[in-house]
Amino acid sequence: MADAQGFDIGLTNYGDRDFARFLRRSFARSTGLSAASLAKPIVGVAATPSDFNNCHRTMDELVAAVVRGITAAGALARVFPTVSLGEVFLEPTSLVYRNLMAMDTEEMVRAQPMDAVVLIGGCDKTVPAQLMGAVSADRPAIQLVTGPMMTGRHRGQRLGACTDCRSFWGKYRAGSIDKAEIDTVEGRLAVTAGTCAVMGTASTMACIAETLGMSLPGTAAIPAVHAARLVAAEETGRAAVGLIASGLRPSQIVTQKSIENALRVLMALGGSTNAVVHLTAIAGRCGVAIDFDRLNRISDETPVLVDLKPVGEGYMEDFYAAGGVGAVLRELKPLLHLDTIDVEGRSLGERLAEPIDWVDRNVVKPFDAPVSPVGGLVALRGSLAPAGAIFKRAAATPALFETEGRAIVFEDLADLAARIDDADLDVVAEDFLVLKNAGPHAAGMPEAGYLPIPKKLARQGVKDMVRISDARMSGTAFGTIVLHVAPESAIGGPLAAVRNGDRIRLSVSAKTIDLLVEPAEIARRLEGLAPPPIPKRGYRNLYRRSVLQAPQGCDFDFLAGAP
Ligand code: FES
């Protein structure tokens, strides 16, 4: 049934198609649908509410608004659940489950009868998981994000999760605020529904989804609790019905060109390092590779334009009021591919030809007076990271960019937790802190790359040090931090060879990270190292057998590549 629509799509296999259709219609009518409703095209709505996902607290009202738009446009909405990932409620770390959610999304979109789908996500891993699944299922799809939180207040200071979570925790560790104050701050950091209030991973991915063309223009930055968020939801429902008519599929929207546009925007946002992993995984699903040399060229050509935490000062509510992604795209216009198309079938050039009513230049800087003349992120390579590492120069300390230091090595997360605050730890501010065994295979690649400054140094006023690991870092964090070192130490990357006292050289200008040990000695140290045992059963077994390294987006080997 090539032209099947609605409930006739993908009939259940009973060996008798007419019976399968009869049975499906009968069961659908048990949900109270009229015969007239059964005849309509269907828009699936992938809903992801969860009491373990505070960032999706508004899901029910978003779903209702999406359904309103779908119904008004003449189609039938069918809401279905998928896995939901709340960043801080998952052990060992949410990235492990991103691919599970992507598989769930892909398979449920493909297996259930729908002409198009609305994907509602928000928290860090949910947006990339839904985009990965949508690209692989390649059924007409549109994404709606839950939107960012509003800020709170503490003693006259604006607070937003989670850059301020980290700065206040740093003050507490350094002894400059007491237990009573940190307990008070705990209740003032995340004060509304929505995703983290800064340009962290969730906000970066929302902006990337909009830039790719997979969500409606102007919707990425609308605060979760703003009425405009519900209007966007209703319009997303209408647009999904439009997708049925146009037949536009993700494979026509997510292309090499739109991915390059997304990389440009990532650089201009001073966005999250995690977005490199996620965008690589999304691109990989349509057979597009993100080459680190190309990434660095794009970074060197693209200024940081957005003055938001953790790179600058503002919060997502300011970005929305300032003009949002549309304002950034207009500044970047000469660098963008303007013939990419979005879910409405419009080219980026057409979109950007429309006037924008106002841009707050305190938040979105003009191209010729940027926050920084070069992009927020760079890839590093060298003898310590032959397959690459990621460095967020926009959130780092320039004085540490061209430095050489003594390695202070932590073998794994447990070792780090046990010794980082040891008063006897031999460490000075000029040392490089090195964490091993925190990559995808060893630990699920947690956001542990933001190693804490040893307490005794924090109390001396040390605010930043060079820190190196195969872990990730929260998009809301900051510091001179080398992340995603690949290959990871657990599978024999040179990081595994680093010993206390070795010298390491970082050069951001040359984009290198080198272990200053003879190659033969590195090879000798790596001899006989074995990866950790693979869990015997379940998803963890699948994950360990299949997960790729960070430069391949940590996707599963059997899911990467164009369908
Ligand atoms: Fe969900 Fe930050 S915890 S976006």
XYZ file of C-alpha atoms and ligand atoms in Angstrom:
567
model
C 0.000 0.000 0.000
C 2.332 2.699 -1.269
C -0.125 5.541 -0.688
C -1.510 4.327 2.606
C -2.559 7.086 4.982
C -3.446 7.287 8.635
C -4.493 4.016 10.203
C -3.804 2.144 6.961
C -0.058 2.747 7.286
C 2.039 -0.289 8.194
C -0.650 -2.835 8.967
C 0.063 -5.448 11.615
C 0.992 -8.724 10.008
C -1.689 -11.373 10.502
C -1.308 -12.856 7.030
C -4.614 -11.216 6.017
C -4.367 -7.489 5.261
C -8.095 -6.859 5.200
C -8.510 -8.510 8.579
C -5.581 -6.510 9.966
C -7.215 -3.275 8.763
C -10.612 -4.300 10.152
C -9.103 -5.220 13.514
C -7.060 -2.013 13.761
C -10.074 0.164 12.949
C -12.182 -1.720 15.453
C -9.629 -1.248 18.215
C -9.099 2.393 17.264
C -12.838 2.934 17.586
C -12.601 1.563 21.104
C -10.722 4.776 21.937
C -13.857 6.725 21.018
C -12.916 7.759 17.497
C -15.660 8.276 14.925
C -15.504 6.772 11.436
C -14.796 10.300 10.170
C -11.742 10.557 12.451
C -10.509 7.171 11.295
C -10.369 8.510 7.754
C -7.990 11.377 8.614
C -4.222 11.490 8.226
C -2.398 10.982 11.531
C 0.244 13.083 13.231
C 2.008 11.179 15.989
C 3.123 13.226 18.985
C 6.152 11.774 20.781
C 5.601 12.944 24.346
C 8.277 12.642 26.991
C 6.808 13.557 30.382
C 8.455 12.027 33.421
C 8.550 12.784 37.105
C 12.281 12.159 36.713
C 12.581 14.938 34.148
C 11.933 18.363 35.668
C 12.888 20.005 32.369
C 9.772 18.455 30.789
C 7.362 19.585 33.515
C 5.196 21.463 31.008
C 4.856 18.473 28.688
C 1.125 18.002 29.232
C 0.209 21.551 28.235
C 2.619 21.464 25.296
C 1.056 18.238 24.073
C -2.414 19.761 24.412
C -1.366 22.793 22.364
C 0.280 20.637 19.676
C -2.872 18.499 19.468
C -4.947 21.691 19.145
C -2.854 22.726 16.132
C -3.040 19.300 14.518
C -6.803 19.093 14.981
C -7.371 22.617 13.687
C -5.409 21.746 10.551
C -7.604 18.738 9.865
C -5.536 15.736 10.951
C -5.861 13.300 13.808
C -3.328 13.568 16.644
C -2.135 10.403 18.339
C 0.068 10.920 21.381
C 2.547 8.210 22.329
C 5.325 7.932 24.923
C 9.001 7.245 24.512
C 11.916 7.075 26.894
C 12.501 10.404 28.668
C 15.941 11.392 29.973
C 16.245 13.827 32.889
C 19.890 14.843 32.996
C 20.580 14.693 36.712
C 18.449 11.659 37.505
C 20.355 9.043 35.514
C 23.195 6.794 36.595
C 25.968 6.574 35.509
C 25.158 9.386 33.083
C 22.437 10.320 30.619
C 24.640 9.924 27.531
C 24.538 6.147 27.986
C 20.781 6.272 27.382
C 20.697 8.802 24.529
C 21.077 5.985 22.006
C 18.353 3.972 23.748
C 15.967 6.924 23.400
C 17.055 7.385 19.780
C 16.297 3.731 19.053
C 12.959 3.949 20.862
C 12.018 7.083 18.905
C 13.122 5.685 15.541
C 11.348 2.380 15.981
C 8.087 3.788 17.374
C 7.911 6.415 14.619
C 8.505 3.747 12.016
C 6.371 0.964 13.501
C 3.220 2.935 14.333
C 0.763 4.362 11.802
C 1.526 8.042 11.395
C 1.915 10.321 8.380
C 4.108 12.765 10.287
C 5.409 13.166 13.811
C 5.966 15.958 16.330
C 8.863 15.238 18.663
C 8.760 17.087 21.972
C 12.048 17.141 23.851
C 14.095 19.576 25.865
C 16.561 18.247 28.392
C 20.118 17.728 27.148
C 20.011 14.276 25.557
C 16.369 14.230 24.491
C 16.691 16.658 21.585
C 19.634 14.865 19.923
C 18.046 11.471 20.620
C 14.838 12.538 18.895
C 16.699 14.060 15.956
C 18.846 10.934 15.542
C 15.734 8.760 15.596
C 13.846 11.058 13.229
C 16.670 11.160 10.687
C 16.944 7.367 10.704
C 13.167 6.770 10.538
C 12.974 9.476 7.841
C 9.256 10.041 8.196
C 8.107 13.702 8.014
C 9.039 15.125 11.406
C 9.177 18.399 13.311
C 10.655 19.092 16.709
C 9.363 21.267 19.527
C 11.539 21.988 22.567
C 10.192 22.548 26.058
C 12.133 25.835 26.356
C 14.468 27.271 28.965
C 13.812 28.176 32.614
C 13.500 31.731 33.866
C 16.118 32.970 36.314
C 15.811 33.129 40.117
C 17.212 35.712 42.544
C 19.579 35.456 45.490
C 20.479 38.570 47.505
C 19.972 40.779 44.480
C 21.855 38.503 42.066
C 20.157 36.697 39.175
C 20.646 32.953 39.297
C 20.243 30.385 36.561
C 20.890 26.673 36.371
C 23.440 25.618 36.029
C 26.407 27.936 35.551
C 25.525 29.556 38.855
C 25.171 26.097 40.463
C 28.843 25.606 39.704
C 30.061 29.050 40.701
C 28.228 28.901 44.048
C 29.469 25.354 44.665
C 33.001 26.613 43.922
C 32.520 29.393 46.506
C 31.281 26.858 49.050
C 34.272 24.567 48.404
C 36.610 27.541 48.765
C 34.971 28.424 52.087
C 33.732 31.829 50.970
C 30.068 30.963 51.636
C 28.737 28.762 54.432
C 26.404 25.754 54.597
C 23.345 27.867 55.395
C 23.856 30.004 52.299
C 24.485 27.097 49.919
C 21.300 25.453 51.273
C 19.380 28.650 50.494
C 20.898 28.872 47.020
C 19.848 25.257 46.371
C 16.221 26.413 46.331
C 16.865 29.453 44.126
C 18.763 28.024 41.159
C 16.022 26.253 39.228
C 12.827 28.116 39.933
C 10.551 27.437 36.966
C 9.767 24.621 34.573
C 12.089 24.308 31.616
C 15.632 23.483 30.624
C 18.768 25.048 32.088
C 18.647 28.834 31.896
C 22.027 29.401 30.243
C 23.592 28.438 26.899
C 24.205 24.900 28.107
C 23.660 21.718 26.147
C 19.862 21.849 26.079
C 19.771 25.446 24.835
C 22.567 24.816 22.346
C 20.750 21.780 20.946
C 17.483 23.733 20.724
C 19.285 26.396 18.671
C 20.883 23.690 16.522
C 17.491 22.057 15.869
C 16.148 25.422 14.717
C 19.222 26.072 12.554
C 19.021 22.633 10.973
C 15.457 23.518 10.001
C 13.863 20.801 12.106
C 11.858 23.176 14.328
C 9.927 26.332 13.543
C 11.892 29.569 13.159
C 12.050 31.654 16.303
C 11.068 28.896 18.704
C 14.351 27.678 20.245
C 14.714 30.314 22.942
C 11.112 30.958 24.021
C 11.021 30.431 27.801
C 9.184 27.316 28.953
C 6.594 29.293 30.912
C 5.962 32.008 28.297
C 2.601 32.050 26.498
C 4.532 32.192 23.226
C 5.803 28.684 23.977
C 2.230 27.378 23.801
C 1.580 29.349 20.631
C 4.728 27.759 19.163
C 3.388 24.356 20.172
C 0.074 24.988 18.414
C 1.883 26.239 15.298
C 4.151 23.194 15.394
C 1.061 20.980 15.300
C -0.240 22.871 12.256
C 3.152 22.686 10.563
C 3.230 18.924 11.081
C 0.015 18.647 9.063
C 1.675 20.821 6.414
C 4.516 18.294 6.307
C 2.063 15.588 5.290
C 1.117 17.639 2.239
C 4.695 18.597 1.339
C 6.112 15.153 2.074
C 9.362 16.773 3.263
C 11.496 14.299 5.142
C 14.355 14.823 7.590
C 16.820 13.513 4.990
C 15.956 16.552 2.823
C 16.364 18.981 5.718
C 19.362 17.580 7.632
C 22.095 17.730 5.008
C 25.806 18.480 4.802
C 24.941 22.163 4.298
C 22.466 22.497 7.152
C 24.921 20.666 9.426
C 27.636 23.184 8.507
C 25.196 26.003 9.273
C 24.538 24.371 12.652
C 28.289 24.193 13.345
C 28.567 27.924 12.563
C 25.763 28.721 14.954
C 27.316 26.476 17.611
C 30.518 28.529 17.335
C 28.684 31.853 17.404
C 26.692 30.843 20.463
C 29.804 29.843 22.399
C 27.723 26.694 22.747
C 28.176 23.452 24.604
C 31.019 21.027 23.934
C 28.431 18.243 24.160
C 26.792 19.610 21.030
C 29.822 18.502 19.004
C 29.163 14.914 20.090
C 25.427 15.168 19.426
C 25.667 16.985 16.099
C 28.241 14.417 14.972
C 25.825 11.624 15.867
C 22.897 13.322 14.082
C 25.074 13.987 11.008
C 26.309 10.409 11.100
C 22.731 9.192 10.780
C 22.566 10.751 7.318
C 26.079 9.723 6.319
C 27.731 13.113 6.921
C 31.045 13.131 8.809
C 32.175 16.125 10.865
C 35.831 16.541 10.108
C 37.849 18.235 12.874
C 39.960 20.245 10.414
C 36.751 21.624 8.895
C 35.366 22.276 12.385
C 38.490 24.279 13.245
C 38.278 26.292 10.031
C 34.651 27.105 10.768
C 35.603 28.053 14.328
C 38.403 30.347 13.183
C 36.068 32.098 10.711
C 33.069 32.456 13.039
C 33.022 34.936 15.920
C 31.226 34.368 19.209
C 28.255 36.718 19.006
C 26.076 35.752 21.942
C 26.858 37.098 25.394
C 25.303 34.435 27.601
C 26.589 32.365 30.485
C 28.745 30.322 30.759
C 30.786 32.331 28.222
C 29.336 35.767 29.024
C 26.714 37.359 31.224
C 23.134 36.835 30.063
C 20.555 34.083 30.360
C 18.269 32.409 27.841
C 15.352 34.696 28.697
C 17.594 37.595 27.592
C 18.476 35.758 24.388
C 14.799 35.296 23.575
C 14.069 38.983 24.182
C 17.182 39.923 22.169
C 16.034 38.252 18.945
C 17.097 34.630 19.496
C 18.500 32.383 16.796
C 17.087 34.585 14.021
C 19.258 37.498 15.163
C 22.375 35.293 15.167
C 21.605 33.838 11.742
C 21.249 37.322 10.267
C 24.709 38.297 11.553
C 26.202 35.105 10.146
C 24.362 35.343 6.830
C 27.451 35.819 4.594
C 28.920 32.588 6.023
C 25.806 30.434 5.767
C 24.447 28.100 3.104
C 21.217 29.914 2.263
C 19.679 27.180 0.088
C 18.968 24.790 2.977
C 15.270 24.233 3.649
C 13.279 23.981 6.849
C 10.199 22.044 7.943
C 7.986 24.630 6.258
C 9.793 24.088 2.950
C 11.296 27.579 3.015
C 14.945 28.226 2.251
C 17.129 29.854 4.883
C 17.687 32.708 2.443
C 13.928 33.347 2.261
C 13.671 33.296 6.034
C 16.528 35.715 6.527
C 15.190 38.104 3.895
C 12.331 38.880 6.271
C 12.900 41.833 8.593
C 13.519 41.277 12.297
C 11.824 43.813 14.544
C 14.606 44.463 17.071
C 17.895 43.020 18.282
C 19.331 43.687 21.736
C 22.993 44.353 21.010
C 23.894 43.783 24.653
C 23.141 40.114 24.063
C 23.569 39.434 20.323
C 26.614 41.346 19.160
C 27.138 42.548 15.588
C 29.510 40.495 13.433
C 32.116 43.275 13.412
C 32.044 43.857 17.195
C 31.756 40.326 18.579
C 32.196 38.872 22.056
C 35.240 37.092 20.643
C 36.633 37.213 17.088
C 36.867 33.425 16.828
C 34.442 30.593 17.561
C 33.785 29.084 20.957
C 35.129 25.565 20.402
C 38.167 24.002 18.791
C 39.372 20.477 18.219
C 42.864 19.636 19.469
C 45.111 16.854 18.239
C 48.514 15.565 19.259
C 50.319 12.689 20.862
C 47.898 12.701 23.794
C 44.794 12.709 21.581
C 45.600 11.234 18.147
C 41.894 11.045 17.228
C 41.108 14.439 18.717
C 39.869 16.285 21.769
C 37.534 19.240 22.243
C 38.363 22.521 23.976
C 35.947 25.352 24.734
C 38.242 28.320 24.313
C 35.401 30.787 24.842
C 34.935 29.580 28.427
C 38.631 29.128 29.263
C 41.397 31.310 30.706
C 43.527 32.804 27.875
C 46.599 32.942 30.121
C 46.588 29.140 30.168
C 46.264 28.687 26.390
C 49.987 28.220 25.650
C 51.305 26.298 28.618
C 53.251 23.245 29.663
C 52.629 21.543 32.970
C 53.300 18.588 35.220
C 50.633 15.877 35.094
C 48.793 15.068 38.302
C 47.015 11.843 37.405
C 43.770 10.380 38.704
C 43.232 6.824 37.497
C 39.432 7.003 37.494
C 36.460 8.789 39.032
C 36.771 6.944 42.334
C 40.442 7.907 42.596
C 39.540 11.522 41.813
C 36.852 11.601 44.512
C 39.196 9.990 47.035
C 42.238 12.232 46.549
C 41.328 15.581 44.984
C 40.863 17.267 48.359
C 43.625 15.372 50.161
C 45.689 17.933 52.045
C 48.802 15.911 51.169
C 48.143 15.928 47.419
C 51.283 17.218 45.700
C 49.716 19.834 43.441
C 50.256 23.475 42.506
C 48.212 25.822 40.353
C 50.517 25.381 37.340
C 49.992 21.589 37.236
C 47.693 19.855 34.735
C 45.031 17.653 36.351
C 44.526 14.464 34.315
C 41.564 12.107 34.680
C 41.645 8.671 33.023
C 38.963 6.049 32.498
C 36.017 8.391 32.074
C 35.376 7.765 28.377
C 32.421 6.063 26.673
C 33.612 2.501 27.347
C 35.005 3.010 30.820
C 32.271 5.064 32.430
C 29.665 6.107 29.849
C 31.521 9.401 29.369
C 30.060 11.350 32.288
C 30.251 15.135 32.656
C 33.235 14.745 34.964
C 35.740 16.672 32.856
C 35.149 19.753 35.003
C 37.520 18.389 37.652
C 37.174 20.404 40.841
C 40.038 22.675 41.786
C 41.731 20.908 44.735
C 40.292 22.425 47.881
C 43.632 23.584 49.203
C 44.260 25.533 45.975
C 40.680 26.835 45.825
C 41.186 28.263 49.319
C 44.306 30.037 48.053
C 42.140 31.694 45.411
C 42.978 29.458 42.418
C 39.988 29.676 40.079
C 41.161 27.713 37.028
C 43.700 25.070 36.053
C 44.326 23.000 32.932
C 42.277 19.834 33.236
C 42.387 16.948 30.757
C 40.200 13.860 30.433
C 38.280 11.539 28.139
C 35.092 12.664 29.895
C 32.587 15.323 28.839
C 31.691 18.565 30.600
C 28.327 20.118 31.223
C 27.461 22.776 28.694
C 26.903 25.102 31.625
C 30.487 24.713 32.926
C 33.605 26.771 32.264
C 37.365 26.533 32.646
C 40.532 25.558 30.777
C 39.365 22.042 30.164
C 40.412 19.560 27.484
C 37.627 17.042 26.911
C 36.636 14.015 24.826
C 40.262 12.839 24.494
C 40.213 10.058 21.908
C 40.887 7.237 21.766
C 39.806 6.988 25.387
C 42.201 5.544 27.932
C 40.164 2.363 28.547
C 40.688 1.156 24.985
C 44.385 1.954 24.916
C 44.494 5.644 24.019
C 47.738 7.431 24.989
C 45.887 9.055 27.898
C 46.251 5.671 29.612
C 50.034 6.046 29.465
C 50.231 9.333 31.380
C 52.006 9.086 34.735
C 52.375 11.520 37.596
C 55.103 13.995 36.810
C 54.996 13.613 32.997
C 55.006 16.882 31.107
C 52.081 17.852 28.876
C 51.954 20.785 26.469
C 48.760 22.598 25.485
C 48.782 25.010 22.547
C 45.414 26.461 21.630
C 46.946 28.505 18.801
C 48.452 25.357 17.234
C 45.408 23.320 18.326
C 47.594 20.641 19.890
C 47.760 18.628 23.085
C 50.945 16.589 23.490
C 52.310 14.181 26.040
C 56.029 14.986 26.188
C 57.132 11.376 26.488
C 58.999 9.419 23.807
C 56.606 7.488 21.515
C 58.428 4.223 22.230
C 57.953 4.760 25.962
C 54.247 5.556 25.462
C 53.874 2.328 23.457
C 55.718 0.348 26.138
C 53.452 1.715 28.877
C 50.341 0.808 26.887
C 51.408 -2.813 26.352
C 49.158 -5.323 28.058
C 46.455 -2.854 29.047
C 43.032 -4.499 28.675
C 39.622 -2.805 28.400
C 37.218 -3.276 31.297
C 34.998 -6.392 31.140
C 31.744 -6.096 29.173
C 28.563 -6.396 31.271
C 26.948 -9.776 30.650
C 23.387 -8.775 29.870
C 20.873 -6.193 28.819
C 21.283 -2.723 27.402
C 24.651 -2.214 29.119
C 25.974 -5.202 27.166
C 24.656 -3.760 23.888
C 26.084 -0.350 24.761
C 29.592 -1.618 25.485
C 29.745 -3.828 22.423
C 28.530 -1.081 20.115
C 29.412 2.406 21.358
C 31.732 4.466 19.162
C 34.220 7.073 20.349
C 33.439 10.782 20.776
C 34.696 11.783 17.298
C 31.983 9.456 15.913
C 29.351 10.995 18.173
C 29.231 8.059 20.632
C 26.556 6.519 18.427
C 26.234 2.753 18.128
C 28.189 1.229 15.265
C 25.077 -0.506 13.898
C 22.980 2.687 13.919
C 25.431 5.140 12.359
C 25.256 5.802 8.627
C 22.466 6.711 6.256
C 19.538 4.263 6.363
Fe 17.653 19.371 31.828
Fe 19.819 21.096 32.289
S 19.068 19.439 33.521
S 18.478 20.953 30.610
